[in-house]
């Protein structure tokens, strides 16, 4: 997959690609939150239980002004594996928050990995959609640049799952 189109925006600790149709200016006042969320997702990733795939994933979701984290938890019965995003979302819902503002995802994919190796799986997209609205953003950690600043993409959740299923 090629890189998405977007406009880059910078914060003291990060360089972000606001993927079209997001307006970079609209993101400006939120960049500090984004840095903190990526750091929380990375902390969760460090606790992933992934002995089978060796692919570590951490997620941090911002809901009701609070951050909830999750990591992937694999199982010897592979199908019982839980994804990081869904664990983070379950935590937010259990705490009483059902509207997702931002979903950040950090994986152990190499820094140069393309966006499709770092974005939420289809099942997680459907679960995000249960608690998302047109303002929900997805933040994909792309690792640190040589300057030590975080690199990441910011996407509107809608662009990841257009025409999503809703029970009428
Ligand atoms: N995984 C996640 O945690 N989230 C995703 O969106 C994609 C996949 C996990 C599941 C499994 O433990 C590992 O990554 C490899 O698929």
Short mmCIF file of N, CA and C and ligand atoms in Angstrom, two decimals:
data_model
loop_
_atom_site.label_atom_id
_atom_site.label_comp_id
_atom_site.label_asym_id
_atom_site.label_seq_id
_atom_site.Cartn_x
_atom_site.Cartn_y
_atom_site.Cartn_z
N UNK A 1 0.86 -1.21 0.00
CA UNK A 1 0.00 0.00 0.00
C UNK A 1 0.89 1.24 0.00
N UNK A 2 0.55 2.23 -0.80
CA UNK A 2 1.35 3.45 -0.82
C UNK A 2 0.96 4.33 0.37
N UNK A 3 1.77 5.35 0.61
CA UNK A 3 1.46 6.24 1.73
C UNK A 3 0.23 7.06 1.42
N UNK A 4 -0.57 7.34 2.45
CA UNK A 4 -1.77 8.15 2.21
C UNK A 4 -1.40 9.61 1.97
N UNK A 5 -2.31 10.33 1.32
CA UNK A 5 -2.12 11.77 1.13
C UNK A 5 -2.47 12.48 2.43
N UNK A 6 -1.78 13.57 2.68
CA UNK A 6 -2.12 14.32 3.87
C UNK A 6 -1.21 15.52 4.02
N UNK A 7 -1.46 16.26 5.10
CA UNK A 7 -0.65 17.45 5.37
C UNK A 7 0.05 17.23 6.69
N UNK A 8 1.35 17.53 6.70
CA UNK A 8 2.07 17.24 7.94
C UNK A 8 1.93 18.41 8.92
N UNK A 9 1.83 18.07 10.20
CA UNK A 9 1.80 19.09 11.24
C UNK A 9 2.77 18.69 12.33
N UNK A 10 3.33 19.67 13.01
CA UNK A 10 4.40 19.35 13.97
C UNK A 10 4.05 19.86 15.37
N UNK A 11 4.54 19.13 16.35
CA UNK A 11 4.44 19.55 17.75
C UNK A 11 5.84 19.35 18.33
N UNK A 12 6.10 19.84 19.54
CA UNK A 12 7.46 19.70 20.07
C UNK A 12 7.95 18.26 20.02
N UNK A 13 7.07 17.32 20.29
CA UNK A 13 7.52 15.92 20.35
C UNK A 13 7.09 15.06 19.18
N UNK A 14 6.44 15.64 18.19
CA UNK A 14 5.92 14.77 17.12
C UNK A 14 5.78 15.44 15.77
N UNK A 15 5.84 14.61 14.75
CA UNK A 15 5.55 15.07 13.39
C UNK A 15 4.45 14.15 12.86
N UNK A 16 3.33 14.75 12.53
CA UNK A 16 2.12 13.98 12.23
C UNK A 16 1.66 14.21 10.81
N UNK A 17 1.11 13.17 10.22
CA UNK A 17 0.50 13.34 8.90
C UNK A 17 -1.01 13.29 9.10
N UNK A 18 -1.66 14.44 8.90
CA UNK A 18 -3.12 14.48 8.98
C UNK A 18 -3.64 14.03 7.63
N UNK A 19 -4.17 12.82 7.60
CA UNK A 19 -4.57 12.20 6.34
C UNK A 19 -5.86 12.84 5.84
N UNK A 20 -5.85 13.19 4.53
CA UNK A 20 -7.03 13.81 3.93
C UNK A 20 -8.24 12.92 4.24
N UNK A 21 -9.41 13.48 4.55
CA UNK A 21 -9.79 14.88 4.46
C UNK A 21 -9.61 15.69 5.74
N UNK A 22 -8.76 15.28 6.67
CA UNK A 22 -8.60 16.06 7.89
C UNK A 22 -7.82 17.35 7.62
N UNK A 23 -8.20 18.42 8.29
CA UNK A 23 -7.48 19.68 8.15
C UNK A 23 -6.41 19.74 9.24
N UNK A 24 -5.17 19.93 8.85
CA UNK A 24 -4.06 19.96 9.80
C UNK A 24 -4.30 21.02 10.88
N UNK A 25 -4.85 22.18 10.48
CA UNK A 25 -5.06 23.28 11.45
C UNK A 25 -6.00 22.84 12.57
N UNK A 26 -7.00 22.04 12.20
CA UNK A 26 -7.98 21.60 13.19
C UNK A 26 -7.34 20.67 14.22
N UNK A 27 -6.20 20.08 13.85
CA UNK A 27 -5.54 19.13 14.74
C UNK A 27 -4.58 19.84 15.70
N UNK A 28 -4.16 21.06 15.30
CA UNK A 28 -3.04 21.73 15.97
C UNK A 28 -3.15 21.74 17.49
N UNK A 29 -4.32 22.09 18.01
CA UNK A 29 -4.43 22.23 19.47
C UNK A 29 -4.49 20.87 20.16
N UNK A 30 -4.50 19.80 19.39
CA UNK A 30 -4.65 18.47 20.01
C UNK A 30 -3.36 17.66 19.98
N UNK A 31 -2.31 18.24 19.37
CA UNK A 31 -1.10 17.44 19.15
C UNK A 31 -0.46 16.94 20.44
N UNK A 32 -0.55 17.74 21.52
CA UNK A 32 0.05 17.30 22.79
C UNK A 32 -0.69 16.07 23.31
N UNK A 33 -2.02 16.06 23.16
CA UNK A 33 -2.81 14.87 23.55
C UNK A 33 -2.37 13.67 22.74
N UNK A 34 -2.11 13.91 21.46
CA UNK A 34 -1.75 12.80 20.59
C UNK A 34 -0.42 12.19 21.02
N UNK A 35 0.53 13.06 21.37
CA UNK A 35 1.82 12.55 21.85
C UNK A 35 1.62 11.67 23.09
N UNK A 36 0.83 12.17 24.03
CA UNK A 36 0.61 11.42 25.28
C UNK A 36 -0.08 10.09 24.99
N UNK A 37 -1.01 10.10 24.05
CA UNK A 37 -1.73 8.85 23.74
C UNK A 37 -0.81 7.82 23.11
N UNK A 38 0.06 8.28 22.21
CA UNK A 38 1.00 7.34 21.59
C UNK A 38 1.91 6.76 22.66
N UNK A 39 2.33 7.61 23.60
CA UNK A 39 3.20 7.09 24.66
C UNK A 39 2.46 6.06 25.52
N UNK A 40 1.21 6.31 25.81
CA UNK A 40 0.42 5.33 26.58
C UNK A 40 0.25 4.03 25.79
N UNK A 41 0.02 4.15 24.48
CA UNK A 41 -0.13 2.95 23.66
C UNK A 41 1.17 2.15 23.65
N UNK A 42 2.28 2.86 23.63
CA UNK A 42 3.58 2.17 23.65
C UNK A 42 3.79 1.45 24.98
N UNK A 43 3.37 2.10 26.07
CA UNK A 43 3.51 1.45 27.39
C UNK A 43 2.68 0.17 27.44
N UNK A 44 1.47 0.25 26.90
CA UNK A 44 0.61 -0.95 26.88
C UNK A 44 1.24 -2.02 26.00
N UNK A 45 1.81 -1.61 24.88
CA UNK A 45 2.44 -2.57 23.96
C UNK A 45 3.54 -3.35 24.67
N UNK A 46 4.25 -2.69 25.57
CA UNK A 46 5.34 -3.36 26.30
C UNK A 46 4.81 -4.50 27.17
N UNK A 47 3.49 -4.51 27.43
CA UNK A 47 2.91 -5.57 28.26
C UNK A 47 2.13 -6.59 27.44
N UNK A 48 2.25 -6.52 26.11
CA UNK A 48 1.53 -7.47 25.26
C UNK A 48 1.92 -8.91 25.58
N UNK A 49 0.95 -9.79 25.48
CA UNK A 49 1.25 -11.23 25.62
C UNK A 49 1.13 -11.81 24.21
N UNK A 50 2.25 -11.92 23.53
CA UNK A 50 2.22 -12.32 22.12
C UNK A 50 3.29 -13.37 21.82
N UNK A 51 3.26 -14.50 22.56
CA UNK A 51 4.30 -15.51 22.36
C UNK A 51 4.16 -16.26 21.04
N UNK A 52 3.02 -16.19 20.39
CA UNK A 52 2.80 -16.97 19.17
C UNK A 52 3.15 -16.16 17.93
N UNK A 53 2.70 -14.94 17.86
CA UNK A 53 2.98 -14.12 16.66
C UNK A 53 4.23 -13.26 16.84
N UNK A 54 4.61 -13.01 18.05
CA UNK A 54 5.69 -12.05 18.37
C UNK A 54 5.33 -10.64 17.88
N UNK A 55 4.08 -10.41 17.57
CA UNK A 55 3.66 -9.09 17.09
C UNK A 55 2.98 -8.39 18.27
N UNK A 56 3.63 -7.38 18.80
CA UNK A 56 3.15 -6.71 20.00
C UNK A 56 2.34 -5.47 19.61
N UNK A 57 1.18 -5.33 20.23
CA UNK A 57 0.31 -4.20 19.91
C UNK A 57 -0.18 -3.56 21.20
N UNK A 58 -0.19 -2.24 21.22
CA UNK A 58 -0.75 -1.51 22.36
C UNK A 58 -1.73 -0.49 21.83
N UNK A 59 -2.75 -0.23 22.60
CA UNK A 59 -3.73 0.78 22.18
C UNK A 59 -4.06 1.67 23.37
N UNK A 60 -4.29 2.93 23.09
CA UNK A 60 -4.75 3.86 24.13
C UNK A 60 -5.92 4.63 23.53
N UNK A 61 -7.04 4.61 24.20
CA UNK A 61 -8.20 5.34 23.69
C UNK A 61 -8.53 6.50 24.62
N UNK A 62 -8.89 7.60 24.00
CA UNK A 62 -9.31 8.78 24.76
C UNK A 62 -10.83 8.82 24.71
N UNK A 63 -11.44 8.75 25.89
CA UNK A 63 -12.90 8.74 25.99
C UNK A 63 -13.29 9.51 27.24
N UNK A 64 -14.18 10.48 27.11
CA UNK A 64 -14.59 11.27 28.27
C UNK A 64 -13.42 11.97 28.94
N UNK A 65 -12.40 12.31 28.15
CA UNK A 65 -11.24 13.02 28.71
C UNK A 65 -10.28 12.10 29.46
N UNK A 66 -10.57 10.83 29.46
CA UNK A 66 -9.68 9.88 30.16
C UNK A 66 -9.06 8.90 29.18
N UNK A 67 -7.93 8.35 29.58
CA UNK A 67 -7.22 7.42 28.71
C UNK A 67 -7.37 6.00 29.24
N UNK A 68 -7.69 5.11 28.33
CA UNK A 68 -7.81 3.69 28.67
C UNK A 68 -6.89 2.90 27.74
N UNK A 69 -6.21 1.92 28.31
CA UNK A 69 -5.23 1.20 27.50
C UNK A 69 -5.56 -0.29 27.39
N UNK A 70 -4.97 -0.89 26.36
CA UNK A 70 -5.09 -2.34 26.19
C UNK A 70 -3.92 -2.84 25.37
N UNK A 71 -3.63 -4.13 25.50
CA UNK A 71 -2.60 -4.75 24.67
C UNK A 71 -3.18 -6.05 24.10
N UNK A 72 -2.50 -6.60 23.11
CA UNK A 72 -3.00 -7.89 22.62
C UNK A 72 -2.64 -8.99 23.60
N UNK A 73 -3.58 -9.90 23.78
CA UNK A 73 -3.42 -11.01 24.70
C UNK A 73 -3.69 -12.28 23.91
N UNK A 74 -2.61 -12.97 23.53
CA UNK A 74 -2.76 -14.15 22.69
C UNK A 74 -3.06 -15.37 23.55
N UNK A 75 -3.49 -16.43 22.87
CA UNK A 75 -3.85 -17.67 23.56
C UNK A 75 -3.38 -18.87 22.75
N UNK A 76 -3.06 -19.94 23.46
CA UNK A 76 -2.62 -21.17 22.80
C UNK A 76 -3.69 -21.67 21.83
N UNK A 77 -4.93 -21.40 22.13
CA UNK A 77 -6.02 -21.65 21.19
C UNK A 77 -6.16 -20.35 20.39
N UNK A 78 -5.46 -20.27 19.27
CA UNK A 78 -5.23 -18.99 18.59
C UNK A 78 -6.47 -18.09 18.47
N UNK A 79 -7.61 -18.72 18.18
CA UNK A 79 -8.83 -17.93 17.96
C UNK A 79 -9.30 -17.18 19.21
N UNK A 80 -8.76 -17.56 20.36
CA UNK A 80 -9.17 -16.89 21.61
C UNK A 80 -8.37 -15.61 21.85
N UNK A 81 -7.48 -15.29 20.92
CA UNK A 81 -6.65 -14.08 21.05
C UNK A 81 -7.51 -12.82 21.11
N UNK A 82 -7.09 -11.90 21.96
CA UNK A 82 -7.78 -10.60 22.07
C UNK A 82 -6.88 -9.51 21.51
N UNK A 83 -7.44 -8.65 20.70
CA UNK A 83 -6.66 -7.54 20.12
C UNK A 83 -6.54 -6.38 21.11
N UNK A 84 -5.48 -5.61 20.95
CA UNK A 84 -5.21 -4.48 21.84
C UNK A 84 -6.35 -3.45 21.83
N UNK A 85 -6.81 -3.09 20.65
CA UNK A 85 -7.81 -2.03 20.55
C UNK A 85 -9.09 -2.42 21.28
N UNK A 86 -9.50 -3.68 21.08
CA UNK A 86 -10.75 -4.10 21.71
C UNK A 86 -10.59 -4.18 23.22
N UNK A 87 -9.41 -4.53 23.70
CA UNK A 87 -9.20 -4.55 25.15
C UNK A 87 -9.26 -3.13 25.72
N UNK A 88 -8.68 -2.18 25.01
CA UNK A 88 -8.73 -0.78 25.48
C UNK A 88 -10.17 -0.27 25.47
N UNK A 89 -10.89 -0.59 24.42
CA UNK A 89 -12.28 -0.12 24.31
C UNK A 89 -13.15 -0.74 25.41
N UNK A 90 -12.93 -2.02 25.67
CA UNK A 90 -13.71 -2.69 26.72
C UNK A 90 -13.48 -2.01 28.07
N UNK A 91 -12.26 -1.57 28.29
CA UNK A 91 -11.94 -0.87 29.53
C UNK A 91 -12.69 0.45 29.64
N UNK A 92 -12.72 1.19 28.52
CA UNK A 92 -13.43 2.48 28.50
C UNK A 92 -14.92 2.25 28.77
N UNK A 93 -15.48 1.25 28.12
CA UNK A 93 -16.92 1.00 28.28
C UNK A 93 -17.22 0.57 29.72
N UNK A 94 -16.35 -0.26 30.27
CA UNK A 94 -16.56 -0.73 31.66
C UNK A 94 -16.51 0.44 32.65
N UNK A 95 -15.77 1.49 32.28
CA UNK A 95 -15.68 2.67 33.15
C UNK A 95 -16.83 3.64 32.89
N UNK A 96 -17.67 3.32 31.93
CA UNK A 96 -18.85 4.15 31.67
C UNK A 96 -18.73 5.11 30.49
N UNK A 97 -17.67 4.96 29.68
CA UNK A 97 -17.48 5.87 28.54
C UNK A 97 -17.73 5.13 27.23
N UNK A 98 -18.69 5.64 26.47
CA UNK A 98 -19.09 4.93 25.25
C UNK A 98 -18.87 5.72 23.99
N UNK A 99 -18.24 6.87 24.11
CA UNK A 99 -17.96 7.65 22.89
C UNK A 99 -16.46 7.80 22.77
N UNK A 100 -15.90 7.26 21.69
CA UNK A 100 -14.45 7.30 21.50
C UNK A 100 -14.06 8.58 20.79
N UNK A 101 -13.16 9.31 21.43
CA UNK A 101 -12.64 10.53 20.82
C UNK A 101 -11.46 10.19 19.91
N UNK A 102 -10.50 9.46 20.47
CA UNK A 102 -9.32 9.07 19.69
C UNK A 102 -8.95 7.62 20.04
N UNK A 103 -8.56 6.87 19.03
CA UNK A 103 -8.04 5.51 19.24
C UNK A 103 -6.61 5.49 18.71
N UNK A 104 -5.64 5.33 19.61
CA UNK A 104 -4.24 5.28 19.20
C UNK A 104 -3.77 3.83 19.18
N UNK A 105 -2.96 3.51 18.17
CA UNK A 105 -2.46 2.13 18.03
C UNK A 105 -0.96 2.18 17.80
N UNK A 106 -0.25 1.34 18.56
CA UNK A 106 1.19 1.22 18.38
C UNK A 106 1.52 -0.26 18.22
N UNK A 107 2.30 -0.60 17.22
CA UNK A 107 2.62 -2.02 16.99
C UNK A 107 4.13 -2.21 16.96
N UNK A 108 4.53 -3.49 16.94
CA UNK A 108 5.96 -3.76 16.84
C UNK A 108 6.42 -3.86 15.40
N UNK A 109 5.59 -3.40 14.45
CA UNK A 109 6.03 -3.36 13.05
C UNK A 109 7.24 -2.43 12.95
N UNK A 110 8.17 -2.73 12.04
CA UNK A 110 9.36 -1.87 11.92
C UNK A 110 8.98 -0.43 11.56
N UNK A 111 9.87 0.47 11.91
CA UNK A 111 9.59 1.90 11.70
C UNK A 111 9.18 2.20 10.26
N UNK A 112 9.81 1.52 9.30
CA UNK A 112 9.50 1.83 7.90
C UNK A 112 8.24 1.13 7.39
N UNK A 113 7.55 0.39 8.28
CA UNK A 113 6.40 -0.40 7.82
C UNK A 113 5.31 0.49 7.22
N UNK A 114 4.66 -0.02 6.18
CA UNK A 114 3.59 0.77 5.56
C UNK A 114 2.36 0.78 6.49
N UNK A 115 1.48 1.68 6.18
CA UNK A 115 0.35 1.95 7.09
C UNK A 115 -0.54 0.72 7.30
N UNK A 116 -0.63 -0.13 6.29
CA UNK A 116 -1.50 -1.31 6.44
C UNK A 116 -0.93 -2.34 7.40
N UNK A 117 0.34 -2.20 7.77
CA UNK A 117 0.92 -3.12 8.76
C UNK A 117 0.77 -2.58 10.18
N UNK A 118 0.17 -1.40 10.29
CA UNK A 118 0.08 -0.74 11.60
C UNK A 118 -1.34 -0.33 11.96
N UNK A 119 -2.30 -0.66 11.09
CA UNK A 119 -3.65 -0.17 11.38
C UNK A 119 -4.57 -1.27 11.90
N UNK A 120 -5.68 -0.89 12.51
CA UNK A 120 -6.55 -1.87 13.18
C UNK A 120 -7.13 -2.90 12.20
N UNK A 121 -7.25 -4.13 12.68
CA UNK A 121 -7.84 -5.19 11.85
C UNK A 121 -9.33 -4.90 11.63
N UNK A 122 -9.92 -5.67 10.72
CA UNK A 122 -11.33 -5.45 10.37
C UNK A 122 -12.27 -5.62 11.55
N UNK A 123 -12.01 -6.62 12.38
CA UNK A 123 -12.91 -6.83 13.53
C UNK A 123 -12.82 -5.64 14.48
N UNK A 124 -11.59 -5.16 14.71
CA UNK A 124 -11.44 -4.00 15.60
C UNK A 124 -12.12 -2.77 15.00
N UNK A 125 -12.04 -2.62 13.69
CA UNK A 125 -12.73 -1.47 13.06
C UNK A 125 -14.23 -1.53 13.33
N UNK A 126 -14.79 -2.72 13.21
CA UNK A 126 -16.23 -2.84 13.46
C UNK A 126 -16.54 -2.53 14.92
N UNK A 127 -15.68 -2.96 15.83
CA UNK A 127 -15.91 -2.68 17.26
C UNK A 127 -15.73 -1.20 17.55
N UNK A 128 -14.72 -0.58 16.95
CA UNK A 128 -14.56 0.88 17.12
C UNK A 128 -15.83 1.58 16.65
N UNK A 129 -16.39 1.11 15.53
CA UNK A 129 -17.54 1.80 14.94
C UNK A 129 -18.75 1.83 15.88
N UNK A 130 -18.82 0.86 16.77
CA UNK A 130 -19.93 0.81 17.74
C UNK A 130 -19.92 2.05 18.64
N UNK A 131 -18.73 2.59 18.87
CA UNK A 131 -18.58 3.70 19.83
C UNK A 131 -17.98 4.95 19.18
N UNK A 132 -17.99 4.98 17.85
CA UNK A 132 -17.39 6.11 17.12
C UNK A 132 -18.48 7.02 16.56
N UNK A 133 -18.11 8.26 16.31
CA UNK A 133 -18.97 9.14 15.54
C UNK A 133 -18.11 9.85 14.50
N UNK A 134 -18.68 10.83 13.81
CA UNK A 134 -17.93 11.47 12.70
C UNK A 134 -16.69 12.20 13.17
N UNK A 135 -16.59 12.44 14.50
CA UNK A 135 -15.41 13.15 15.03
C UNK A 135 -14.31 12.20 15.51
N UNK A 136 -14.57 10.93 15.53
CA UNK A 136 -13.58 9.98 16.09
C UNK A 136 -12.35 9.88 15.19
N UNK A 137 -11.19 9.99 15.84
CA UNK A 137 -9.92 9.93 15.11
C UNK A 137 -9.17 8.65 15.44
N UNK A 138 -8.36 8.21 14.49
CA UNK A 138 -7.46 7.07 14.72
C UNK A 138 -6.04 7.60 14.55
N UNK A 139 -5.20 7.21 15.49
CA UNK A 139 -3.82 7.68 15.51
C UNK A 139 -2.92 6.47 15.36
N UNK A 140 -2.09 6.46 14.33
CA UNK A 140 -1.23 5.30 14.09
C UNK A 140 0.21 5.68 14.36
N UNK A 141 0.81 4.99 15.31
CA UNK A 141 2.20 5.24 15.67
C UNK A 141 3.09 4.70 14.55
N UNK A 142 3.96 5.55 14.03
CA UNK A 142 4.90 5.12 12.99
C UNK A 142 6.33 5.08 13.53
N UNK A 143 6.49 5.12 14.84
CA UNK A 143 7.82 5.05 15.44
C UNK A 143 8.43 6.43 15.61
N UNK A 144 9.69 6.46 16.06
CA UNK A 144 10.39 7.74 16.23
C UNK A 144 11.29 8.02 15.05
N UNK A 145 11.37 9.28 14.67
CA UNK A 145 12.32 9.67 13.63
C UNK A 145 13.71 9.80 14.23
N UNK A 146 14.67 10.09 13.38
CA UNK A 146 16.05 10.21 13.88
C UNK A 146 16.21 11.36 14.85
N UNK A 147 15.29 12.32 14.80
CA UNK A 147 15.32 13.46 15.72
C UNK A 147 14.68 13.12 17.06
N UNK A 148 14.24 11.86 17.21
CA UNK A 148 13.63 11.44 18.47
C UNK A 148 12.16 11.81 18.59
N UNK A 149 11.62 12.50 17.59
CA UNK A 149 10.20 12.86 17.67
C UNK A 149 9.33 11.72 17.11
N UNK A 150 8.16 11.61 17.70
CA UNK A 150 7.21 10.59 17.24
C UNK A 150 6.77 10.92 15.82
N UNK A 151 6.62 9.87 15.01
CA UNK A 151 5.98 10.01 13.71
C UNK A 151 4.65 9.25 13.77
N UNK A 152 3.63 9.83 13.20
CA UNK A 152 2.36 9.12 13.20
C UNK A 152 1.38 9.70 12.21
N UNK A 153 0.40 8.90 11.85
CA UNK A 153 -0.68 9.38 10.99
C UNK A 153 -1.94 9.60 11.84
N UNK A 154 -2.69 10.61 11.46
CA UNK A 154 -3.97 10.90 12.11
C UNK A 154 -5.04 10.74 11.04
N UNK A 155 -6.01 9.89 11.31
CA UNK A 155 -7.06 9.64 10.31
C UNK A 155 -8.43 9.81 10.93
N UNK A 156 -9.40 10.18 10.10
CA UNK A 156 -10.78 10.15 10.55
C UNK A 156 -11.20 8.68 10.55
N UNK A 157 -11.85 8.23 11.63
CA UNK A 157 -12.22 6.81 11.66
C UNK A 157 -13.08 6.44 10.45
N UNK A 158 -13.95 7.36 10.03
CA UNK A 158 -14.83 7.10 8.88
C UNK A 158 -14.07 6.63 7.65
N UNK A 159 -12.84 7.14 7.49
CA UNK A 159 -12.08 6.77 6.29
C UNK A 159 -11.58 5.32 6.38
N UNK A 160 -11.56 4.76 7.58
CA UNK A 160 -11.11 3.37 7.73
C UNK A 160 -12.24 2.36 7.57
N UNK A 161 -13.46 2.83 7.74
CA UNK A 161 -14.59 1.89 7.63
C UNK A 161 -15.83 2.59 7.07
N UNK A 162 -15.77 2.96 5.79
CA UNK A 162 -16.93 3.62 5.21
C UNK A 162 -18.10 2.62 5.07
N UNK A 163 -19.29 3.09 5.10
CA UNK A 163 -20.49 2.26 4.93
C UNK A 163 -20.52 1.12 5.95
N UNK A 164 -20.10 1.44 7.17
CA UNK A 164 -20.04 0.39 8.17
C UNK A 164 -21.43 -0.13 8.54
N UNK A 165 -21.45 -1.35 9.02
CA UNK A 165 -22.72 -1.98 9.37
C UNK A 165 -23.29 -1.39 10.65
N UNK A 166 -24.60 -1.10 10.59
CA UNK A 166 -25.32 -0.70 11.80
C UNK A 166 -26.62 -1.47 11.80
N UNK A 167 -27.02 -1.94 12.95
CA UNK A 167 -28.29 -2.66 13.03
C UNK A 167 -29.41 -1.65 13.00
N UNK A 168 -30.25 -1.74 11.94
CA UNK A 168 -31.29 -0.75 11.71
C UNK A 168 -32.30 -0.67 12.77
N1 LIG B 1 -3.60 -7.53 16.64
C1 LIG B 1 -4.08 -6.52 17.43
O1 LIG B 1 -3.89 -6.52 18.65
N2 LIG B 1 -4.79 -5.54 16.84
C2 LIG B 1 -5.03 -5.45 15.50
O2 LIG B 1 -5.77 -4.58 15.06
C3 LIG B 1 -4.36 -6.39 14.59
C4 LIG B 1 -3.81 -7.61 15.21
C5 LIG B 1 -2.85 -8.61 17.27
C6 LIG B 1 -3.56 -9.93 17.29
C7 LIG B 1 -2.41 -10.91 17.36
O3 LIG B 1 -2.05 -11.07 18.71
C8 LIG B 1 -1.27 -10.20 16.65
O4 LIG B 1 -1.63 -8.84 16.58
C9 LIG B 1 -0.99 -10.72 15.24
O5 LIG B 1 -2.15 -10.73 14.49
#
